[in-house]
Amino acid sequence: MKESILVSLIQNIATLLAFTLIYDYSWLKTESTTYLRKTISGIIIGAIGILLMLTPWTYITGVVFDTRSILLSVSGLFFGAIPTLIAILITSLFRIFLGGGGIYMGVTVIIFSGVIGIAWGYVRPNWKEKKHRAELFSMGVLVHLMMLVSTVLLPQGHTLETLKNIIIPALLLYPAGTMFLGMLMLKQLQNWKNQKAQEKLLESERRFTELLEDVNLLSQIIDKDGNITFCNDHLLMVTGYKREEVIGKNWFDLFLPPSQKEYFRNGFNRIIKGELHQTHLEDQILTKDGNLLTISWYSAILRDSDKGITGTASIGENITEKKIAEEEKLKLANILDASQNEIYLSDAKTFKFKYLNHGALKNLGYTFEESLQLTPLDITADEGKDKLIKTLESWEKRNETVSSATFEAKNKRADGSTYPVEINIQLFEYPTESYYLAMVQDITKRKVIDNQLLEAKRKAEESDKLKSIFLANMSHEIRTPLNAIVGFSNLLTDFEPSQEDKKQYTSIINTSSDRLLQIINDIIDISKLDAKQMKIKKAECNLLEVVSNSINTFQKSELLQSKPNVSLISKLNDNTKPVRIHTDKNRLQQVLDNLISNGIKYTEEGFIEVGLKIHEKHAEIYIKDTGIGIPKDKHDIVFERFRQIDEEVFHEGAGIGLSICKGIIDLLGGKISFTSESKKGSTFVIEIPLD
Ligand code: ADP
């Protein structure tokens, strides 16, 4: 080989190396894909092509050889179409400018080399993956076969001569050169890619570490033995440890309360073995001061390049206060639920319920979910709705943030029934929303007691009035016989009356004394009954005898004799055999006397009939009259003390006889009742148990 050929070969190689540097610096590193950049790259490649053509080795004058075919084909493969086509243009123009016999072949080789390189990239896009050396060599062979073929374009007679000279280097040396240049470029590409990946890795690692360091969360990395290899400042701050007290220590020994240590360590071991996939968990850790904190952890598994698990990285949130707040809320809700009162909370804007406590739901008969669809108006009985609306509207007008009102209303249950309530309702803001809070008390019981009190008050007032009437009556009742006694006693002593008058006066004095005694006895009886002091002396007696005694007494009485149109009829005739009962016969007699006396007293015409009926378990005595009767509306009061049917009009009697009768019959274990019709008469019935 001639010395000049060697020099040009070295120069060519140096130039091609420069080409690889351009690939590295101007192409790979700038990374952008603008046309400008592609154009500039094309111009630079073209310039390198010119440099190559300036240092050729010459076989024969006008026929020069250089490595532009290698340059352009590799350019096509690595730079793509635009830069390579520009380079083809520049080098072709330069070749034409150089002139000489090889001009056609030269230009043809330039075009073929570039185009084959570009085409190879398109046709075999995966050429880099496997057997890239073979790919590059094959492309080199193809390019330079084309070079051999294009020797036909040389001036006549030169073809064979040239072929003979270049066939060996063209098929071995040039493809090998193409291959080496391609490999060099590929290496650079690979390096660049690695570097990129490395940079990315470093960047993401830096970001990750920053994140772990900076967040207001606890972060830590634990190796597969549970030892802490990393922790952030926040973790140190929260737990109160210094970094050197934490790094290298076993996480479970350092932070977990003894009772939980084994449980969590087992879980961790299973994660490390790949048996358990858990990315979130909550646990309690101990601070240096021994306080318990609740932490919510999110963990990721760390692996080495062989995919083996090396530990875990975790981020944790200190949710201790959240937990406490939740528990407090729960406690509060329980307290509200336990309250006897009904508690309602509704949104002041939509008016819809936000919360009803257990008591409210139970009383109203709704479920919690149902209640959320309701407003206070849905559970207020119709008559209370207006009141509620007016109250709330007046608040709205005044635009006050805190208002409250208490009123009585009626609530309506799910089933439509109602119950009286006292509502204390308040408007308040929390924190920016407005709510109505109502404390509602079921006042059904209170209402009953209120009514009872009112009734008692009415009765007390009434009995006060009755007492006055009674006293007035009494004084009249007492004074009448007393006056008679005093008056006729005087007559007896002061004026010596005739025998006949004497008899009459004495009789009046006797009757009046009896009357007075009767009144005094009645008063004593009623007070005894009142004080539950009335003594009952039960003994064996014949009921028939008791009743006929009473009838006989009244048959002969002046009371009956004073009423010529009234007769007293005994209906005892049927019952001839004695009726044995165990009772207080004097008290029973007293009752019968009273009833028969009333019958005569309130009858002006007709009869009073007294009879006895014996039933299986009781005896029934009836006293029937054809007198003035008792109007229906007074039936309820006849057994009440001091009551007389015609309270405005005085007549004999103090209005306590029947109430004594009832008291006595009650004590004897019997019953007293009556039927009566105004102006037709009355029938009083006594039932006495037989034993
Ligand atoms: P009094 O001493 O006034 O008769 P009582 O307690 O015996 O008092 O009776 C209460 C009232 O019931 C009487 O005032 C009378 O108006 C009415 N009454 C009682 N018995 C009869 C009767 N047989 N017929 C009509 N009214 C009666």
CSV table of C-alpha atoms and ligand atoms in Angstrom, one decimal, residues 598-599 601-602 625 628-630 643-645 651 653-658 682 684, ligand 1:
chain,number,residue,atom,x,y,z
A,598,ASN,CA,-136.8,9.7,101.7
A,599,GLY,CA,-139.4,7.8,99.7
A,601,LYS,CA,-140.6,12.6,102.1
A,602,TYR,CA,-140.4,13.0,98.3
A,625,ASP,CA,-141.8,5.2,95.4
A,628,ILE,CA,-141.1,13.4,92.4
A,629,GLY,CA,-138.1,11.3,91.1
A,630,ILE,CA,-134.6,12.5,90.4
A,643,ARG,CA,-126.0,17.5,97.8
A,644,GLN,CA,-129.6,18.1,97.4
A,645,ILE,CA,-131.3,18.0,94.0
A,651,HIS,CA,-136.5,21.6,102.5
A,653,GLY,CA,-132.9,17.3,105.3
A,654,ALA,CA,-129.2,18.3,105.1
A,655,GLY,CA,-128.2,16.3,102.0
A,656,ILE,CA,-126.1,13.8,103.9
A,657,GLY,CA,-128.5,10.9,104.4
A,658,LEU,CA,-127.7,9.1,101.1
A,682,SER,CA,-137.5,6.3,92.2
A,684,PHE,CA,-133.4,2.4,95.5
B,1,ADP,P1,-131.8,14.9,102.3
B,1,ADP,O1,-131.5,14.9,103.8
B,1,ADP,O2,-131.8,16.3,101.7
B,1,ADP,O3,-132.9,14.1,101.9
B,1,ADP,P2,-130.3,12.8,101.2
B,1,ADP,O4,-128.8,12.6,101.0
B,1,ADP,O5,-131.1,11.8,101.8
B,1,ADP,O6,-130.5,14.3,101.7
B,1,ADP,O7,-130.8,13.0,99.7
B,1,ADP,C1,-130.1,13.8,98.8
B,1,ADP,C2,-131.1,14.4,97.8
B,1,ADP,O8,-131.5,13.4,96.9
B,1,ADP,C3,-132.3,14.9,98.4
B,1,ADP,O9,-132.2,16.3,98.8
B,1,ADP,C4,-133.3,14.8,97.3
B,1,ADP,O10,-133.4,15.9,96.5
B,1,ADP,C5,-132.9,13.6,96.5
B,1,ADP,N1,-133.6,12.4,96.9
B,1,ADP,C6,-133.3,11.4,97.8
B,1,ADP,N2,-134.2,10.4,97.8
B,1,ADP,C7,-135.2,10.7,96.9
B,1,ADP,C8,-136.4,10.1,96.4
B,1,ADP,N3,-136.8,8.9,97.0
B,1,ADP,N4,-137.1,10.7,95.5
B,1,ADP,C9,-136.7,11.9,95.0
B,1,ADP,N5,-135.6,12.6,95.4
B,1,ADP,C10,-134.8,12.0,96.3
